[in-house]
Amino acid sequence: MTLDPVNAERFQVRRLVVHLARLAVFVSIIGLIHLQYASSSARVTAIADLSVDQVISLFPAAASLAGVASDDGRMAVSDADGQSLGYVVQTSPESDHIIGFSGPTNVLIGFDDLDHVVGISILSSEDTRDHLLEVERNEQFMSSLDGKSRDEIGRVGVVDAVSGATLTSLAIQESIIHRLGGEVGSLRFPTPLSLDDVKVLFPNADSIEPNAAHAAVWSVNSGGDRIGQVLRTSPAADNVVGYQGPTDTLIGLDRDGAVVGIAIGKSYDNEPYVGYVREDSYFRSTFDAMKLQQLAEADLYEMRVEGVSGATMTSMAVADGVVEAAKKHREKVELEASRPKRRSGFQISVHDIGTMIVIIAAIVIGSTSLRANKRVRIVFQLTLIVYLGLIAGNLVSQAMIAGWAKHGVPLQMAPGLAMLVIAAFACPLFSKRNIYCSHLCPHGAVQQLIKGRIRYQVKLGHSVSKLLMLLPGLLLLWCLVVVMAALPFSLVDIEPFDAYVFRIAGWATIAVFVVGIVASLFVPMAYCRFGCPTGRLLDYLRFNARSDRWTIRDWIAVGYLGIAIWLSTSH
């Protein structure tokens, strides 16, 4: 039936409003999970909870702990005769914001009396169980800091990540470096400054060199003499977002420490807005002649700083970033850290780039006639299984969603995986297509390839199918209860996705994988249809022709929200 223009417009508005309400229920549940974690007292082990038994693995002769003996949270360790063996520090709570695959890890670091590491051990973790076990079993990784001094740890950067548990192991290293005072740089703007970058501010410069104590500061030289410095706003202002992303700005300082101008570096914001800011010399002279101390205390409102016409959000984000960077730099100077610092060396990995390429390819194939090309479809499905699944190990799971809901999205640590999750949730909301399930999930690709490969197929009755269709929703409810009630259950056990990282997969995950694949040989797409909670969630959020109807599924979702509210108030 064709609707007249007035009714068609009402239909579209109703469909949008109803679907926004649907989305609001989901966002509210995610928000409650985050708030529940933030307010929980049962986070990573506190310093006061440390016992002698927990340090025995680092100091076998340990008999007593002297309590917190200094402002930096160290606890002195002594033997039975009262002789000092060294001391221990924990990465929590200072490094709790650093997330691995799905949460932070509290690491115990032991030092001898000469400030050399004797070993590390895992006290507790909210990361995925199987990834953590793989890290603990890797002796090379666990002993990689042995014998190094605190100063060396701040300078040495990272060692090789543990295969199969890359995000978890990288987060552990970053937590240690952060806790001990080493700087951890940005993945957004990892490229060092070049001389050409600096010449915008200092035309006579012939060389630059990074400051040994402050990674964001670069000395600028001409003819062998230092003529000034450049302070980068990254990573200090990486979270200051303009229209679509942060901007790396260079602050030029003369030999007296006064600002000579700012230069716009790389940006994640849109052109031509960034170009407008680059070209506006009046805006770029806003902070001229100010000292860093003044810049750190600057109030843009009182200064009556106005954005660049046509690029207000971008330019004001640049101004905010300049002030934020000066403020962070002043804090570091005031701390007078005794250890040299450097960027951690984290870079966007090859697999992050590969994952992003696969995402783009999936969107192109899923949105065009290419999806009907059998040869293209099979080649791409094999790519998903081999590369995205077995090599990169990037799959969206309930364990990961729950972890990120609690701790935030680790965009710097895992940009490729973060983009995969964004694509998984954004495509159903805006394109009406569940691109992840149909064209990005390696497990879905396996089922598509084996569909109808054997002659004998099981035809399920209507009532049986309806009954089995309840399972993914019940699993979603179980995930919600586990997370909100902090139950000691690993969510990786209810899905098969960790089986693609077979080196770390537990038996429960492998069993779900095998049962799901065998079932799919006889019932097409059996796991996707009757066992996948993640797929059911994405399908629920898909914007489609029936999105104007508030159905039983929506009332169930409201019920889940009610359960989440009840659990948040009772725990």
Coordinates of C-alpha atoms in Angstrom, one line a residue:
M1 CA 0.0 0.0 0.0
T2 CA 1.3 3.4 -1.0
L3 CA 1.0 6.2 1.6
D4 CA 0.1 9.7 0.7
P5 CA 2.8 12.3 1.4
V6 CA 1.4 13.4 4.7
N7 CA 1.0 9.9 6.1
A8 CA 4.3 8.9 4.7
E9 CA 6.0 11.8 6.6
R10 CA 4.2 10.8 9.8
F11 CA 5.3 7.2 9.3
Q12 CA 8.9 8.2 8.9
V13 CA 8.8 10.4 12.0
R14 CA 7.1 7.7 14.1
R15 CA 9.7 5.1 12.9
L16 CA 12.5 7.5 13.9
V17 CA 11.0 8.3 17.3
V18 CA 10.3 4.6 18.1
H19 CA 13.8 3.5 17.1
L20 CA 15.4 6.3 19.0
A21 CA 13.5 5.1 22.1
R22 CA 14.8 1.6 21.3
L23 CA 18.4 3.0 21.1
A24 CA 17.8 4.9 24.4
V25 CA 17.0 1.7 26.2
F26 CA 20.3 0.2 25.0
V27 CA 22.4 3.3 25.8
S28 CA 20.8 3.4 29.3
I29 CA 21.8 -0.2 30.0
I30 CA 25.3 0.6 28.9
G31 CA 25.3 3.7 31.0
L32 CA 24.1 1.8 34.1
I33 CA 26.9 -0.8 33.6
H34 CA 29.5 2.0 33.5
L35 CA 28.1 3.7 36.5
Q36 CA 27.8 0.4 38.4
Y37 CA 31.5 -0.2 37.8
A38 CA 32.6 3.3 38.6
S39 CA 30.8 3.3 42.0
S40 CA 31.7 -0.2 42.9
S41 CA 34.1 -0.8 45.8
A42 CA 35.1 -4.2 44.5
R43 CA 37.5 -2.9 41.8
V44 CA 41.1 -3.9 41.5
T45 CA 42.9 -4.9 44.8
A46 CA 43.7 -1.9 47.0
I47 CA 47.1 -1.4 48.6
A48 CA 45.6 -2.1 52.0
D49 CA 44.6 -5.6 50.9
L50 CA 48.1 -6.8 50.1
S51 CA 49.3 -9.7 52.2
V52 CA 52.7 -11.5 52.6
D53 CA 51.4 -14.5 50.7
Q54 CA 50.9 -12.3 47.6
V55 CA 54.6 -11.2 47.6
I56 CA 56.1 -14.7 48.2
S57 CA 56.4 -15.3 44.4
L58 CA 58.7 -12.3 44.2
F59 CA 60.4 -12.6 47.6
P60 CA 60.5 -16.2 48.7
A61 CA 62.0 -15.2 52.0
A62 CA 59.4 -12.6 52.8
A63 CA 57.9 -12.7 56.3
S64 CA 56.4 -9.3 56.8
L65 CA 55.2 -6.1 55.1
A66 CA 55.9 -2.8 56.7
G67 CA 52.9 -1.0 55.3
V68 CA 52.9 2.0 53.0
A69 CA 56.3 3.4 53.8
S70 CA 56.3 6.3 51.3
D71 CA 54.1 8.7 49.3
D72 CA 54.6 6.7 46.1
G73 CA 52.7 3.7 47.6
R74 CA 55.6 1.3 48.1
M75 CA 55.5 -1.3 50.8
A76 CA 58.7 -2.5 52.4
V77 CA 59.3 -6.3 52.4
S78 CA 61.4 -7.9 55.2
D79 CA 62.5 -11.5 56.0
A80 CA 62.0 -13.3 59.3
D81 CA 65.0 -11.6 60.9
G82 CA 63.7 -8.2 60.0
Q83 CA 66.3 -7.6 57.2
S84 CA 65.1 -5.6 54.3
L85 CA 64.5 -7.6 51.0
G86 CA 63.2 -4.7 49.0
Y87 CA 59.8 -3.3 48.3
V88 CA 56.7 -3.7 46.1
V89 CA 54.4 -1.3 44.4
Q90 CA 51.1 -1.9 42.6
T91 CA 49.9 -0.4 39.3
S92 CA 46.5 0.2 40.8
P93 CA 44.8 2.6 41.2
E94 CA 47.0 5.0 39.2
S95 CA 46.9 2.8 36.0
D96 CA 43.3 1.6 36.3
H97 CA 42.3 3.7 33.3
I98 CA 44.5 1.6 31.0
I99 CA 42.4 -1.1 29.4
G100 CA 43.6 -4.3 27.7
F101 CA 41.0 -6.4 25.8
S102 CA 38.2 -5.7 28.2
G103 CA 39.5 -4.2 31.5
P104 CA 42.5 -3.1 33.6
T105 CA 45.0 -5.3 35.3
N106 CA 46.6 -4.7 38.7
V107 CA 50.3 -5.7 38.6
L108 CA 52.6 -6.1 41.6
I109 CA 56.1 -5.0 40.9
G110 CA 59.0 -6.1 43.2
F111 CA 62.2 -4.1 43.6
D112 CA 65.4 -4.9 45.5
D113 CA 67.0 -2.3 47.8
L114 CA 69.0 -1.0 44.8
D115 CA 65.8 -0.2 42.9
H116 CA 66.1 -3.0 40.4
V117 CA 63.1 -5.2 39.4
V118 CA 63.1 -8.7 40.9
G119 CA 59.9 -9.7 39.2
I120 CA 56.2 -8.9 38.5
S121 CA 53.0 -10.8 39.2
I122 CA 49.4 -10.3 38.5
L123 CA 47.4 -9.4 41.6
S124 CA 44.0 -9.2 39.9
S125 CA 42.4 -8.3 36.6
E126 CA 39.2 -7.4 34.9
D127 CA 40.5 -8.4 31.6
T128 CA 39.4 -11.6 29.8
R129 CA 40.4 -14.7 31.7
D130 CA 42.0 -16.6 28.8
H131 CA 44.0 -13.7 27.6
L132 CA 45.4 -13.1 31.1
L133 CA 46.3 -16.8 31.5
E134 CA 48.3 -16.7 28.3
V135 CA 50.2 -13.7 29.6
E136 CA 51.0 -15.3 32.9
R137 CA 52.2 -18.5 31.1
N138 CA 54.6 -16.5 29.0
E139 CA 57.9 -16.6 31.0
Q140 CA 59.7 -14.3 28.6
F141 CA 57.1 -11.6 29.0
M142 CA 56.8 -12.0 32.8
S143 CA 60.6 -11.7 33.2
S144 CA 61.2 -9.0 30.6
L145 CA 61.8 -6.3 33.2
D146 CA 63.9 -8.4 35.6
G147 CA 67.1 -6.6 36.6
K148 CA 66.1 -3.2 35.2
S149 CA 66.0 -0.1 37.3
R150 CA 63.1 2.2 37.7
D151 CA 64.8 4.7 35.4
E152 CA 65.4 2.1 32.7
I153 CA 61.7 1.1 32.7
G154 CA 60.8 4.7 32.0
R155 CA 63.2 4.8 29.0
V156 CA 63.1 1.3 27.6
G157 CA 59.6 1.4 26.2
V158 CA 57.8 -1.9 25.5
V159 CA 58.9 -5.4 24.7
D160 CA 57.2 -7.8 22.3
A161 CA 53.5 -8.4 23.1
V162 CA 52.3 -11.9 23.9
S163 CA 50.9 -13.6 20.8
G164 CA 47.2 -14.3 21.2
A165 CA 47.0 -11.8 24.1
T166 CA 48.3 -8.6 22.4
L167 CA 46.0 -6.1 24.0
T168 CA 46.2 -7.5 27.5
S169 CA 50.0 -7.7 27.4
L170 CA 50.4 -4.2 25.9
A171 CA 48.1 -2.8 28.6
I172 CA 50.1 -4.5 31.3
Q173 CA 53.3 -2.9 30.0
E174 CA 51.7 0.5 29.6
S175 CA 50.3 0.2 33.2
I176 CA 53.8 -0.5 34.6
I177 CA 55.4 2.4 32.6
H178 CA 52.6 4.8 33.6
R179 CA 52.8 3.7 37.3
L180 CA 56.6 4.2 37.5
G181 CA 56.6 7.5 35.8
G182 CA 57.4 6.7 32.1
E183 CA 55.4 8.6 29.5
V184 CA 53.0 6.7 27.3
G185 CA 52.4 8.5 24.0
S186 CA 49.5 8.9 21.7
L187 CA 48.4 6.5 18.9
R188 CA 46.6 9.4 17.2
F189 CA 49.7 11.3 16.3
P190 CA 52.6 8.9 16.7
T191 CA 54.9 10.5 14.0
P192 CA 57.8 12.5 15.4
L193 CA 58.1 16.2 14.4
S194 CA 60.1 17.0 11.3
L195 CA 62.2 20.1 10.6
D196 CA 59.6 21.2 8.0
D197 CA 56.9 21.1 10.7
V198 CA 58.9 23.5 12.9
K199 CA 60.0 25.9 10.2
V200 CA 56.5 27.3 10.1
L201 CA 57.3 28.8 13.5
F202 CA 61.1 29.1 13.2
P203 CA 62.1 29.8 9.5
N204 CA 65.8 29.8 10.3
A205 CA 65.8 26.5 12.1
D206 CA 68.3 23.9 10.8
S207 CA 67.8 21.1 13.3
I208 CA 65.5 19.9 16.1
E209 CA 65.9 17.4 18.9
P210 CA 63.5 15.9 21.4
N211 CA 63.8 16.9 25.0
A212 CA 65.0 14.0 27.1
A213 CA 62.8 14.8 30.1
H214 CA 59.6 15.8 28.3
A215 CA 58.5 13.9 25.2
A216 CA 56.2 16.7 23.9
V217 CA 58.9 19.3 23.9
W218 CA 61.4 19.7 21.1
S219 CA 64.5 22.1 21.1
V220 CA 64.9 24.2 17.9
N221 CA 68.4 25.1 16.8
S222 CA 70.0 27.3 14.2
G223 CA 73.8 27.4 13.6
G224 CA 74.4 25.3 16.6
D225 CA 72.5 27.6 19.0
R226 CA 69.2 27.0 20.5
I227 CA 66.7 29.6 19.3
G228 CA 63.6 28.3 20.9
Q229 CA 61.4 25.3 21.7
V230 CA 58.2 23.7 20.4
L231 CA 55.6 22.2 22.6
R232 CA 53.2 19.7 21.0
T233 CA 49.6 19.6 22.2
S234 CA 49.6 15.8 21.6
P235 CA 49.2 13.6 23.6
A236 CA 48.1 16.0 26.3
A237 CA 45.1 17.3 24.3
D238 CA 44.2 14.2 22.3
N239 CA 40.8 14.1 24.0
V240 CA 40.0 17.7 23.0
V241 CA 37.8 17.1 20.0
G242 CA 36.6 19.7 17.5
Y243 CA 34.0 18.9 14.8
Q244 CA 35.1 15.3 14.3
G245 CA 38.4 14.7 16.1
P246 CA 41.5 16.1 17.8
T247 CA 44.2 18.3 16.2
D248 CA 48.0 18.3 16.9
T249 CA 49.1 21.9 17.4
L250 CA 52.6 23.1 17.8
I251 CA 53.3 26.0 20.2
G252 CA 56.5 27.9 19.4
L253 CA 58.4 29.4 22.4
D254 CA 61.4 31.7 22.1
R255 CA 64.5 31.4 24.4
D256 CA 62.7 33.4 27.1
G257 CA 59.8 31.0 27.1
A258 CA 57.3 33.4 25.4
V259 CA 54.9 32.2 22.7
V260 CA 55.9 33.2 19.2
G261 CA 52.9 31.6 17.5
I262 CA 51.1 28.3 17.0
A263 CA 51.1 26.0 14.0
I264 CA 48.4 23.5 13.1
G265 CA 49.8 20.0 12.5
K266 CA 48.0 16.9 11.6
S267 CA 44.3 16.7 12.4
Y268 CA 41.4 14.3 12.5
D269 CA 39.0 17.1 11.9
N270 CA 37.4 17.8 8.6
E271 CA 38.7 19.8 5.7
P272 CA 38.2 22.6 4.8
Y273 CA 37.8 23.6 8.4
V274 CA 41.3 22.7 9.4
G275 CA 42.6 24.7 6.4
Y276 CA 40.6 27.7 7.5
V277 CA 42.4 27.7 10.9
R278 CA 45.8 27.2 9.3
E279 CA 45.3 30.2 7.1
D280 CA 44.0 32.5 9.7
S281 CA 47.1 34.4 10.9
Y282 CA 45.1 36.5 13.4
F283 CA 43.8 33.4 15.2
R284 CA 47.2 31.8 15.3
S285 CA 48.7 34.9 17.0
T286 CA 46.1 34.7 19.8
F287 CA 48.6 33.6 22.4
D288 CA 51.7 35.5 21.2
A289 CA 54.0 36.9 23.9
M290 CA 52.4 34.8 26.7
K291 CA 54.6 32.7 28.9
L292 CA 53.7 29.1 29.5
Q293 CA 52.6 29.8 33.1
Q294 CA 50.2 32.4 31.8
L295 CA 49.1 30.1 29.0
A296 CA 48.4 27.3 31.5
E297 CA 46.2 29.6 33.5
A298 CA 44.5 31.2 30.5
D299 CA 40.7 31.6 30.5
L300 CA 39.6 31.7 26.8
Y301 CA 36.3 33.4 27.8
E302 CA 38.0 36.2 29.7
M303 CA 40.5 36.6 26.8
R304 CA 37.5 36.9 24.4
V305 CA 39.0 34.3 22.1
E306 CA 36.8 34.0 19.0
G307 CA 36.9 31.0 16.7
V308 CA 37.7 31.2 13.0
S309 CA 34.7 32.0 10.9
G310 CA 33.4 28.9 9.3
A311 CA 35.5 26.7 11.5
T312 CA 34.4 27.6 15.0
M313 CA 34.4 24.2 16.6
T314 CA 37.8 23.2 15.1
S315 CA 39.5 26.5 16.0
M316 CA 38.1 26.6 19.6
A317 CA 39.2 23.0 20.1
V318 CA 42.7 24.1 18.9
A319 CA 42.6 26.9 21.5
D320 CA 41.4 24.6 24.2
G321 CA 44.1 22.1 23.3
V322 CA 46.9 24.7 23.5
V323 CA 45.8 25.7 27.1
E324 CA 45.4 22.0 28.1
A325 CA 48.9 21.2 26.8
A326 CA 50.4 24.1 28.6
K327 CA 48.6 23.1 31.8
K328 CA 49.8 19.4 31.6
H329 CA 53.4 20.5 30.8
R330 CA 53.4 22.8 33.8
E331 CA 52.2 19.9 36.0
K332 CA 55.0 17.7 34.8
V333 CA 57.6 20.5 35.4
E334 CA 56.2 21.1 38.9
L335 CA 56.5 17.4 39.7
E336 CA 60.2 17.6 38.9
A337 CA 60.4 14.0 37.8
S338 CA 63.9 12.6 38.3
R339 CA 63.6 10.0 35.5
P340 CA 64.0 10.7 31.8
K341 CA 60.8 10.1 30.0
R342 CA 60.0 9.1 26.5
R343 CA 57.0 8.0 24.5
S344 CA 56.2 4.4 25.0
G345 CA 56.5 3.7 21.3
F346 CA 53.0 2.4 20.8
Q347 CA 52.0 2.6 17.2
I348 CA 48.9 1.7 15.1
S349 CA 49.8 -1.9 14.3
V350 CA 49.7 -3.6 10.9
H351 CA 46.6 -5.6 12.1
D352 CA 44.8 -2.4 13.0
I353 CA 45.3 -1.1 9.4
G354 CA 44.4 -4.6 8.0
T355 CA 41.2 -4.6 10.1
M356 CA 40.2 -1.2 8.9
I357 CA 40.8 -2.3 5.3
V358 CA 38.6 -5.3 5.8
I359 CA 35.9 -3.1 7.4
I360 CA 35.8 -0.8 4.4
A361 CA 35.8 -3.8 2.0
A362 CA 32.9 -5.3 3.9
I363 CA 30.8 -2.2 3.8
V364 CA 31.5 -1.8 0.0
I365 CA 30.6 -5.4 -0.7
G366 CA 27.6 -5.5 1.6
S367 CA 26.2 -2.2 0.2
T368 CA 26.6 -2.9 -3.6
S369 CA 25.9 -5.6 -6.1
L370 CA 29.2 -7.2 -5.3
R371 CA 27.5 -9.2 -2.6
A372 CA 25.7 -11.2 -5.3
N373 CA 29.0 -12.2 -6.9
K374 CA 29.7 -15.7 -5.7
R375 CA 33.5 -15.6 -6.4
V376 CA 33.9 -12.3 -4.5
R377 CA 31.8 -13.5 -1.7
I378 CA 33.8 -16.7 -1.2
V379 CA 37.2 -15.0 -1.4
F380 CA 36.1 -12.4 1.1
Q381 CA 34.6 -15.0 3.5
L382 CA 37.9 -16.9 3.5
T383 CA 39.7 -13.6 4.2
L384 CA 37.5 -13.0 7.2
I385 CA 38.1 -16.5 8.6
V386 CA 41.9 -16.6 8.0
Y387 CA 42.9 -12.9 8.6
L388 CA 40.3 -11.3 10.8
G389 CA 39.6 -14.4 12.8
L390 CA 42.7 -16.6 13.0
I391 CA 45.5 -14.0 12.4
A392 CA 44.2 -10.8 13.9
G393 CA 41.7 -12.4 16.3
N394 CA 39.3 -9.4 16.0
L395 CA 35.7 -10.4 16.7
V396 CA 32.9 -8.6 18.6
S397 CA 31.8 -10.5 21.7
Q398 CA 29.8 -10.0 24.8
A399 CA 32.9 -10.2 27.0
M400 CA 34.4 -7.3 25.1
I401 CA 31.2 -5.3 25.0
A402 CA 30.8 -5.7 28.7
G403 CA 34.4 -4.8 29.4
W404 CA 34.2 -1.7 27.3
A405 CA 30.9 -0.7 28.9
K406 CA 32.6 -0.8 32.3
H407 CA 35.9 0.8 31.4
G408 CA 35.4 2.7 28.2
V409 CA 36.6 2.1 24.6
P410 CA 40.4 1.6 24.4
L411 CA 40.7 3.5 21.1
Q412 CA 44.4 4.3 21.6
M413 CA 45.3 0.7 22.5
A414 CA 43.1 -1.0 19.9
P415 CA 42.0 1.3 17.2
G416 CA 41.3 -1.5 14.7
L417 CA 39.1 -3.4 17.0
A418 CA 37.4 -0.2 18.2
M419 CA 36.6 0.6 14.5
L420 CA 35.2 -2.9 14.1
V421 CA 32.8 -2.4 17.0
I422 CA 31.8 1.0 15.8
A423 CA 31.1 -0.4 12.3
A424 CA 29.1 -3.3 13.9
F425 CA 26.8 -1.0 15.8
A426 CA 26.7 2.0 13.5
C427 CA 25.8 0.1 10.3
P428 CA 22.5 -1.4 11.6
L429 CA 21.5 2.0 13.0
F430 CA 22.1 4.1 9.9
S431 CA 22.3 1.8 6.9
K432 CA 19.5 -0.7 7.8
R433 CA 22.1 -3.4 7.1
N434 CA 23.7 -5.7 9.8
I435 CA 27.0 -5.5 8.0
Y436 CA 28.9 -7.2 10.9
C437 CA 26.9 -10.4 11.0
S438 CA 26.5 -10.7 7.2
H439 CA 29.9 -9.5 6.0
L440 CA 32.4 -9.1 8.9
C441 CA 32.0 -11.9 11.4
P442 CA 34.5 -14.8 10.8
H443 CA 32.2 -17.2 12.5
G444 CA 29.3 -16.2 10.3
A445 CA 31.6 -16.6 7.3
V446 CA 32.3 -20.2 8.4
Q447 CA 28.6 -21.0 8.6
Q448 CA 27.9 -19.4 5.2
L449 CA 30.6 -21.5 3.6
I450 CA 29.4 -24.8 5.0
K451 CA 25.7 -24.1 4.5
G452 CA 24.1 -27.0 2.5
R453 CA 27.5 -28.8 2.1
I454 CA 26.0 -32.1 3.2
R455 CA 22.9 -33.7 1.7
Y456 CA 21.1 -34.5 4.9
Q457 CA 19.5 -31.3 6.4
V458 CA 17.3 -31.0 9.5
K459 CA 14.1 -29.1 9.1
L460 CA 13.0 -27.7 12.4
G461 CA 9.3 -27.3 13.2
H462 CA 7.9 -23.8 13.7
S463 CA 7.4 -24.3 17.5
V464 CA 10.9 -25.7 17.9
S465 CA 12.4 -22.8 16.0
K466 CA 10.5 -20.3 18.1
L467 CA 11.7 -22.0 21.3
L468 CA 15.3 -22.0 20.2
M469 CA 15.0 -18.4 19.1
L470 CA 14.6 -17.5 22.8
L471 CA 18.2 -18.7 23.6
P472 CA 20.2 -15.6 22.4
G473 CA 17.9 -13.3 24.4
L474 CA 18.3 -15.4 27.5
L475 CA 22.1 -15.3 27.0
L476 CA 21.9 -11.5 26.8
L477 CA 20.0 -11.5 30.1
W478 CA 22.7 -13.7 31.6
C479 CA 25.4 -11.4 30.4
L480 CA 23.6 -8.4 32.0
V481 CA 23.2 -10.2 35.3
V482 CA 26.8 -11.4 35.4
V483 CA 28.1 -7.8 34.7
M484 CA 25.7 -5.9 37.0
A485 CA 26.0 -8.4 39.9
A486 CA 29.7 -8.9 39.4
L487 CA 29.3 -12.7 39.3
P488 CA 32.5 -14.8 39.0
F489 CA 31.7 -16.0 35.5
S490 CA 33.7 -15.5 32.3
L491 CA 31.5 -14.3 29.5
V492 CA 33.9 -15.7 26.9
D493 CA 32.6 -19.2 27.8
I494 CA 29.2 -18.6 26.2
E495 CA 30.4 -17.6 22.8
P496 CA 32.8 -19.4 20.3
F497 CA 34.9 -16.4 19.3
D498 CA 37.9 -17.0 21.5
A499 CA 38.3 -20.3 19.7
Y500 CA 39.8 -18.4 16.7
V501 CA 42.6 -17.4 19.0
F502 CA 43.1 -21.1 19.6
R503 CA 46.3 -20.7 21.6
I504 CA 44.4 -19.2 24.5
A505 CA 40.9 -20.6 24.1
G506 CA 39.3 -22.4 27.0
W507 CA 37.4 -25.7 26.7
A508 CA 34.0 -24.1 27.1
T509 CA 34.7 -21.8 24.2
I510 CA 36.0 -24.6 22.1
A511 CA 32.9 -26.7 22.9
V512 CA 30.5 -23.9 21.9
F513 CA 32.5 -23.5 18.7
V514 CA 32.4 -27.2 17.8
V515 CA 28.7 -27.6 18.7
G516 CA 27.8 -24.5 16.7
I517 CA 29.6 -25.6 13.6
V518 CA 28.3 -29.1 13.7
A519 CA 24.8 -27.9 14.2
S520 CA 25.2 -25.5 11.2
L521 CA 26.1 -28.4 8.9
F522 CA 22.5 -29.8 9.4
V523 CA 20.6 -26.5 10.2
P524 CA 21.7 -23.5 8.0
M525 CA 23.3 -20.8 10.1
A526 CA 22.3 -22.6 13.3
Y527 CA 24.6 -20.7 15.7
C528 CA 23.7 -17.3 14.2
R529 CA 20.0 -18.0 14.4
F530 CA 19.7 -19.8 17.7
G531 CA 22.9 -19.2 19.7
C532 CA 24.5 -15.8 19.2
P533 CA 23.6 -13.1 21.7
T534 CA 25.8 -10.5 20.0
G535 CA 24.1 -11.0 16.7
R536 CA 20.7 -10.8 18.4
L537 CA 21.7 -7.4 20.0
L538 CA 22.9 -6.0 16.6
D539 CA 19.7 -7.2 14.9
Y540 CA 17.6 -5.6 17.6
L541 CA 19.3 -2.2 16.9
R542 CA 18.8 -2.5 13.1
F543 CA 16.8 0.3 11.6
N544 CA 14.3 -1.3 9.2
A545 CA 10.8 -0.9 7.7
R546 CA 9.2 -2.2 10.8
S547 CA 11.0 0.1 13.2
D548 CA 7.9 2.1 13.8
R549 CA 6.3 -0.8 15.7
W550 CA 6.9 -1.2 19.5
T551 CA 6.9 -5.0 19.8
I552 CA 7.3 -7.7 22.4
R553 CA 11.1 -7.5 21.9
D554 CA 11.0 -3.9 23.0
W555 CA 9.1 -4.7 26.1
I556 CA 11.6 -7.4 26.9
A557 CA 14.4 -4.8 26.4
V558 CA 12.6 -2.5 28.8
G559 CA 12.4 -5.4 31.2
Y560 CA 16.2 -5.8 30.9
L561 CA 16.6 -2.2 31.7
G562 CA 14.4 -2.6 34.8
I563 CA 16.5 -5.5 35.9
A564 CA 19.7 -3.4 35.4
I565 CA 18.2 -0.6 37.5
W566 CA 17.3 -3.1 40.2
L567 CA 20.7 -4.7 40.2
S568 CA 22.4 -1.3 40.3
T569 CA 20.5 -0.2 43.4
S570 CA 20.8 -3.5 45.2
H571 CA 24.6 -3.9 44.8

